[in-house]
Coordinates of C-alpha atoms and ligand atoms in Angstrom, one line a residue:
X1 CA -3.2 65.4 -47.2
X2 CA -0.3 62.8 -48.2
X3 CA 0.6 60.3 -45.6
X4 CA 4.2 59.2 -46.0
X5 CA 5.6 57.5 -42.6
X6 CA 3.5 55.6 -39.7
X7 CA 3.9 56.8 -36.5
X8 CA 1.5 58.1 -33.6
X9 CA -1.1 60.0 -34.8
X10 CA 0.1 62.9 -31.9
X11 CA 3.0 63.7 -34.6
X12 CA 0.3 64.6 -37.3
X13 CA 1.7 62.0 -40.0
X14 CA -0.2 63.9 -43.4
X15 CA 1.0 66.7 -44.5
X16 CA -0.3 69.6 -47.2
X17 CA 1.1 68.3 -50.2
X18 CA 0.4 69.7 -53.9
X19 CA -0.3 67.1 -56.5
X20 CA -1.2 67.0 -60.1
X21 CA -4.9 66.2 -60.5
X22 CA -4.9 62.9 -61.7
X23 CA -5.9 61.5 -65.3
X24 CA -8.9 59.2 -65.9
X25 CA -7.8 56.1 -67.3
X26 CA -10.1 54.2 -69.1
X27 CA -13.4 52.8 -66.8
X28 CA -12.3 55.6 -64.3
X29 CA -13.3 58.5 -64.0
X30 CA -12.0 62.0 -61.5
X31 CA -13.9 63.2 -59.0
X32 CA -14.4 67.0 -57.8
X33 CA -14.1 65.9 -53.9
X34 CA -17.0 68.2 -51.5
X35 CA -16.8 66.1 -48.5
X36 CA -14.8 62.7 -46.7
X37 CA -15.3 61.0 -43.7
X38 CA -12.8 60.1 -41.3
X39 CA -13.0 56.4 -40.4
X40 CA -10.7 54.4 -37.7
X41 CA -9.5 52.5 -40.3
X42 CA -7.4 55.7 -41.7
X43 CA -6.0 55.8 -37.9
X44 CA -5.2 52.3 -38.0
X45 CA -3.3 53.0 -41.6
X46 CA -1.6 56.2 -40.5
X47 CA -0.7 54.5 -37.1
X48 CA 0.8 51.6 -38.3
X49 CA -1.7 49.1 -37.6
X50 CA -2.7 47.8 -41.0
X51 CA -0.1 48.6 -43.6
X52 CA -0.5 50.1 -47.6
X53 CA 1.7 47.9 -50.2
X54 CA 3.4 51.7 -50.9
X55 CA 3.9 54.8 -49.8
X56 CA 2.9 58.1 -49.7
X57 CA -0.6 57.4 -50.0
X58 CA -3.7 59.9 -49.4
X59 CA -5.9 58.4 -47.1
X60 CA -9.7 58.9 -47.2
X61 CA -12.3 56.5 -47.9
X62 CA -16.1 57.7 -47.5
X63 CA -15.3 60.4 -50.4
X64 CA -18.2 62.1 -52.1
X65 CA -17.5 64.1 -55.0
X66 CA -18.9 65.3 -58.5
X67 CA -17.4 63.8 -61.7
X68 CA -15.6 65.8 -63.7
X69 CA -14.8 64.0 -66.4
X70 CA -14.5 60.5 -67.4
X71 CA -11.8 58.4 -68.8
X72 CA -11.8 56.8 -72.3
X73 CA -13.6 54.3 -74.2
X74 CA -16.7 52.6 -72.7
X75 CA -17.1 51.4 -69.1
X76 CA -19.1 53.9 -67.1
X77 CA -22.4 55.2 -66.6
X78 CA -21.6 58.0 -65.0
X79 CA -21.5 61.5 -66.9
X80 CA -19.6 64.5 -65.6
X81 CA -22.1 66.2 -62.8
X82 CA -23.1 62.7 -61.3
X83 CA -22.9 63.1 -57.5
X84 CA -21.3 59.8 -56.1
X85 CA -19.5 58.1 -53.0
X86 CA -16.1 56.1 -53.1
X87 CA -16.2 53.5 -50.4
X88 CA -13.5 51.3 -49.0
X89 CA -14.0 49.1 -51.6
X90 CA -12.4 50.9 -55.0
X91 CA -12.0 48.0 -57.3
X92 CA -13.0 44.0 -57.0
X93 CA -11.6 41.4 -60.3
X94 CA -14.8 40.3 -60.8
X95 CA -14.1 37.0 -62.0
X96 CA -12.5 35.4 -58.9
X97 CA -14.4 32.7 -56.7
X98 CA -15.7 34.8 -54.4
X99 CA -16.4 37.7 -56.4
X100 CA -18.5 35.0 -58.7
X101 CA -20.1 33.9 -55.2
X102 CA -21.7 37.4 -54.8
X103 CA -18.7 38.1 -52.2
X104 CA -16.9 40.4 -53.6
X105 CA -15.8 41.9 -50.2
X106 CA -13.6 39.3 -50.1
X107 CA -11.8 39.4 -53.3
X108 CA -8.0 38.7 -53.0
X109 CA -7.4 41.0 -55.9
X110 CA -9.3 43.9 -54.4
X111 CA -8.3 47.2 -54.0
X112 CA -8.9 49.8 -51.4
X113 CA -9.7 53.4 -51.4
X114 CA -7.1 55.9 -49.8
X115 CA -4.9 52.2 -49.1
X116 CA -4.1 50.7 -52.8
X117 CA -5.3 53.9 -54.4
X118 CA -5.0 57.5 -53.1
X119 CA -8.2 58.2 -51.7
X120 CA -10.5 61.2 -50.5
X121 CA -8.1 63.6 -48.0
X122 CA -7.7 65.6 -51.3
X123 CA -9.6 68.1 -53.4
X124 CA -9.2 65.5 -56.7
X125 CA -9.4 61.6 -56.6
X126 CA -10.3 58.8 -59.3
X127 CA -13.0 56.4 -59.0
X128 CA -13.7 53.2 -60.9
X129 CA -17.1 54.4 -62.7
X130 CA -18.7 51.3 -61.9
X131 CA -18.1 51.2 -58.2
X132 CA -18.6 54.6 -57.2
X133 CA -21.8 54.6 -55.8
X134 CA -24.8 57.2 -56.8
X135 CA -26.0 59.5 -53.6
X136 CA -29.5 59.7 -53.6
X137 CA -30.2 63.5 -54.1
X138 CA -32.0 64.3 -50.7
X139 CA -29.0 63.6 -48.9
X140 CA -26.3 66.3 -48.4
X141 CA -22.9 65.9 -48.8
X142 CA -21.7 65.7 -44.8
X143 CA -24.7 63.7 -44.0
X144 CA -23.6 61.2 -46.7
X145 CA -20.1 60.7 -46.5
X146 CA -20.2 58.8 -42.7
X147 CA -22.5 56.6 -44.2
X148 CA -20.1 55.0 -47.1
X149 CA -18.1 53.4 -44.7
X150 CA -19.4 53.6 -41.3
X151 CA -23.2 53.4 -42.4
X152 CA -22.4 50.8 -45.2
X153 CA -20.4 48.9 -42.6
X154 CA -22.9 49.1 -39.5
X155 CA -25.3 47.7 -42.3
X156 CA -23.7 45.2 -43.3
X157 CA -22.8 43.6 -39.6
X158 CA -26.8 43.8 -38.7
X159 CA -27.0 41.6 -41.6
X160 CA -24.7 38.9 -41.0
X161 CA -25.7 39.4 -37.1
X162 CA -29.0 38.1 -38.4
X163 CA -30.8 40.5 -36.8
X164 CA -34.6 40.1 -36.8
X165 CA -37.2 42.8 -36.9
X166 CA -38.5 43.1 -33.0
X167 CA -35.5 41.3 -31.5
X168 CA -32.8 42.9 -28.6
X169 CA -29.5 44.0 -30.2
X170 CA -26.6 44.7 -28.3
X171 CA -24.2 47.3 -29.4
X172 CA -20.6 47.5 -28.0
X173 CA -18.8 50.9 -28.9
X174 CA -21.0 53.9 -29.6
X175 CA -18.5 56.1 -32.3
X176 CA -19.4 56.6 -36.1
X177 CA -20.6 53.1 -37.4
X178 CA -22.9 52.6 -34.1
X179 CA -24.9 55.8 -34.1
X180 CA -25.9 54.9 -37.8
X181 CA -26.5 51.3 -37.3
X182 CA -28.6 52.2 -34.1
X183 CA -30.9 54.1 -36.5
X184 CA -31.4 51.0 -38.9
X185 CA -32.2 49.2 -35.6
X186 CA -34.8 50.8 -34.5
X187 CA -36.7 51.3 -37.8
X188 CA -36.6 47.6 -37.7
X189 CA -38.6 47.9 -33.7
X190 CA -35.7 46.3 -32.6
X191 CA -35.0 47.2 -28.8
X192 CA -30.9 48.3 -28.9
X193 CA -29.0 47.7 -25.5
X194 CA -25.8 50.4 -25.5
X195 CA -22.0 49.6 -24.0
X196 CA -20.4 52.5 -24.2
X197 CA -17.7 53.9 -21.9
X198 CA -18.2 57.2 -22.4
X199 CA -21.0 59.7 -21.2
X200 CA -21.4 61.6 -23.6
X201 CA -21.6 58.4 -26.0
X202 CA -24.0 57.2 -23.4
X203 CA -26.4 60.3 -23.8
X204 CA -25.7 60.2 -27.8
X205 CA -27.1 56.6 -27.9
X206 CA -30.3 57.0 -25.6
X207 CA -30.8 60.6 -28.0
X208 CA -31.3 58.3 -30.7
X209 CA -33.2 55.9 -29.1
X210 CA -31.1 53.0 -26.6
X211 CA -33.7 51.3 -24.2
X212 CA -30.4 51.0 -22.0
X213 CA -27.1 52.1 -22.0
X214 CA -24.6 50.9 -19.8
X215 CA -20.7 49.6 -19.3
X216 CA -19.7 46.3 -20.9
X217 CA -18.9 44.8 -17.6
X218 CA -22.7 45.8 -16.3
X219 CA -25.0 43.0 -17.0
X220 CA -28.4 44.3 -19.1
X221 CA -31.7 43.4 -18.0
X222 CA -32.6 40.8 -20.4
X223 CA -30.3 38.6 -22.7
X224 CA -29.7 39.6 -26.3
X225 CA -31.0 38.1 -29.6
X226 CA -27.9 40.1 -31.6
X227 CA -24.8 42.1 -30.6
X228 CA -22.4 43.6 -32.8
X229 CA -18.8 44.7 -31.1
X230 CA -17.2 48.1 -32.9
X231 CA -14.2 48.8 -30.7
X232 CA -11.0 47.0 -31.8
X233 CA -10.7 45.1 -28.1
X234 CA -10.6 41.1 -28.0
X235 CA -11.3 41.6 -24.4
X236 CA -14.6 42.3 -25.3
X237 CA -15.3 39.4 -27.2
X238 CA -15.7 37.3 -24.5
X239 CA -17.3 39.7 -21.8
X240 CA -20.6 40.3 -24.5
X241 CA -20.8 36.6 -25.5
X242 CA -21.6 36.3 -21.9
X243 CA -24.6 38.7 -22.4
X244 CA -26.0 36.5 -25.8
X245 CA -28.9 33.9 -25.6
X246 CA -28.3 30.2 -27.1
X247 CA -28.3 30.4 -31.2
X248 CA -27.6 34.5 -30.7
X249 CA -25.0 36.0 -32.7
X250 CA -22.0 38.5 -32.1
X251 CA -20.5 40.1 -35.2
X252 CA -17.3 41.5 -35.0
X253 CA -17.2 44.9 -36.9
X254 CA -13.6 45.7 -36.7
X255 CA -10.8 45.8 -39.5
X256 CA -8.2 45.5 -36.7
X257 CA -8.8 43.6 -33.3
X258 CA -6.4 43.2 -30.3
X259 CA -6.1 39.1 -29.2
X260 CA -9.3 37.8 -27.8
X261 CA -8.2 36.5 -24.7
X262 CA -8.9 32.2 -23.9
X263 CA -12.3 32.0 -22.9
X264 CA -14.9 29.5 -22.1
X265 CA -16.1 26.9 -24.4
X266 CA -19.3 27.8 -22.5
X267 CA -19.4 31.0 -23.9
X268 CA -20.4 29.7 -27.2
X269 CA -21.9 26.4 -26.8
X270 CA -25.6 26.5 -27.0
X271 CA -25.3 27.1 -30.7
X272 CA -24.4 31.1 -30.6
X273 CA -22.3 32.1 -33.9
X274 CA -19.2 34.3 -33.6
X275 CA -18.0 36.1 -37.2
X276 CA -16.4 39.0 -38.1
X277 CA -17.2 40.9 -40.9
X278 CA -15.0 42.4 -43.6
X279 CA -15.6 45.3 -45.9
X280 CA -18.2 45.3 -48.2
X281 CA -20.2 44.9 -51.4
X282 CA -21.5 47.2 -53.8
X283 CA -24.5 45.8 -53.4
X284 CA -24.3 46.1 -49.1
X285 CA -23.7 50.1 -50.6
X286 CA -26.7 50.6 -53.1
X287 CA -29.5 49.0 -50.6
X288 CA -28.0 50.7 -47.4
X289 CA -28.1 54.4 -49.5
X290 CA -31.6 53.5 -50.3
X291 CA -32.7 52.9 -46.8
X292 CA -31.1 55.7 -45.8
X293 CA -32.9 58.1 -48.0
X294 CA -36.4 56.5 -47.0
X295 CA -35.9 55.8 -42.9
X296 CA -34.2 58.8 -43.2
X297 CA -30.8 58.3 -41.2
X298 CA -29.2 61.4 -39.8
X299 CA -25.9 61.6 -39.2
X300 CA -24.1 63.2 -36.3
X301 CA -20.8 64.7 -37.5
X302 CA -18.7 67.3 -37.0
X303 CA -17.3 69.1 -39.6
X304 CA -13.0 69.9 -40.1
X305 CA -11.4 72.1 -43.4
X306 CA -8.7 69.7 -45.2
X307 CA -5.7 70.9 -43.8
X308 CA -7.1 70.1 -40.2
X309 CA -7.3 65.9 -41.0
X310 CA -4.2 65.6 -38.5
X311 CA -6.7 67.8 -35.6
X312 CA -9.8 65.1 -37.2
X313 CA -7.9 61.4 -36.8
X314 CA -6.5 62.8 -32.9
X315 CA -10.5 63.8 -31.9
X316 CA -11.1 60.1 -33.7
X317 CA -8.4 58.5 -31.7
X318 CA -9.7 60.5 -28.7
X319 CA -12.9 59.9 -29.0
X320 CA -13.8 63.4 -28.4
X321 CA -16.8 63.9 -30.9
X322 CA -20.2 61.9 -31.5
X323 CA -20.8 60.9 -35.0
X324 CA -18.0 60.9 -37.7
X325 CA -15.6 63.4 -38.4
X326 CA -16.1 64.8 -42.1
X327 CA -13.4 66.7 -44.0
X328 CA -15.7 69.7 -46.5
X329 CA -13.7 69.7 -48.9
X330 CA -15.7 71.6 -52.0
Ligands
ZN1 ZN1 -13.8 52.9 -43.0
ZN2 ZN1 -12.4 38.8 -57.2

């Protein structure tokens, strides 16, 4: 499913294309694609919002596939029949000063799946063998696929949230990357707070545990250690620093964020910490798959043949399912 032109995502931008199946080059290697996720971030690509260097491009970044073969020479532990994920994050240089700082999200020279590279809206992709990331075998295909972006994402904001085993979290948006960080959250007997506008996001967040679910203009019953935001509004920004305690912390988990409006130096004085958080690591990937497996997380998705990924990015834009959208693929 090729994306050529941005536009409104009504107009159903991909369209059924037939390509050659691509050649490992050395260090790569091609993937039989079963499964992909659909994350905003593909809306926000096919709608304009964030723009590939070139086009056409196939979208698609929480791939998981079986390699079928790997490129020349050296450069990969993976064998053909490896079962393996291809996150956001398809290549880092490795030698730059942040990937040297461990910070490898942050690479200027990095390259994205489905963005830089065509990516997982197709029944054959390449993978750099040593970032694809090995699926632990007990989880299936659909389960896994929400949680190389959405999951690995939602992990990684808890983290640089500073969340603390026990403490009150605050969530802000209830779509893919919240109903998976929820579940981290609460294997952790943290006590999650839910700002959602939706019902039925409402009723999917106290299913899976919220001690309270409410609007973002409704004020909870107690203040909150930790909030993460997930919807791309800056209007939000200050409305749930109102809701954090002094030294508290509000991670931003958006690629794409409308203006956060002036607000209050009061709003953060008192020592609270405001960050975003960008992509992610392989490492972010390998722990987050291992807690997974063990807690185990179960992902809510709803499932969408190839040629329907136009029908999957509207019910995304819509917000008309819980969970992630997955494409089955194989
Ligand atoms: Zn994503
Ligand atoms: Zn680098």
């Amino acid at each position: 499913m090729q994306f050529h032109e941005p536009g409104p995502a009504e107009d159903r931008r991909l369209s059924l294309t037939n390509l050659p199946i691509p050649e490992p080059a050395a260090g790569e290697v091609l993937l039989r694609v079963l499964a992909c996720g659909v994350c905003h971030t593909d809306l926000h690509t096919v709608e304009g919002e964030i723009q590939p260097p070139s086009l056409p491009v196939v979208p698609g970044h929480q791939a998981v596939g079986v390699v079928e073969a790997v490129g020349p020479g050296r450069g990969s532990q993976l064998k053909p029949g490896d079962r393996v994920g291809v996150p956001w994050l398809y290549s880092a240089c490795g030698s730059c000063e942040f990937c040297r700082r461990g910070l490898e999200n942050l690479c200027p020279n990095a390259r994205f799946t489905g963005f830089h590279m065509d990516g997982g809206y197709a029944e054959y992709m390449l993978a750099r063998g040593d970032f694809a990331l090995p699926i632990p075998t007990k989880i299936p295909d659909d389960q896994a696929a929400p949680l190389l972006c959405a999951g690995m994402i939602g992990y990684r904001s808890l983290r640089l949230a500073d969340l603390q085993p026990g403490e009150r979290l605050g969530l802000v948006g209830f779509g893919a990357s919240a109903h998976l960080a929820i579940q981290v959250a609460r294997h952790w007997n943290c006590e999650v707070y839910v700002f959602t506008r939706s019902p039925q996001h409402r009723r999917h967040a106290e299913a899976l545990g919220a001690a309270w679910t409410g609007g973002v203009e409704d004020q909870p019953p107690a203040f909150l250690d930790r909030a993460v935001i997930f919807a791309p509004s800056g209007g939000l920004v200050p409305l749930t620093l109102a809701k954090i305690r002094p030294a508290g912390t509000l991670a931003i988990n958006a690629i794409h964020m409308t203006p956060i409006p002036e607000m209050s130096y009061d709003l953060i004085y008192g020592e609270r910490t405001l960050r975003s958080v960008s992509n992610l690591t392989r490492q972010d990937g390998v722990e987050f798959l291992r807690l997974a497996s063990e807690i185990p997380i179960r992902s809510t998705v709803t499932h969408y043949p190839l040629d329907e990924a136009n029908q999957a990015l509207l019910d995304v834009k819509h917000s008309r399912l819980n969970g992630e959208a997955v494409l089955l693929i194989g």
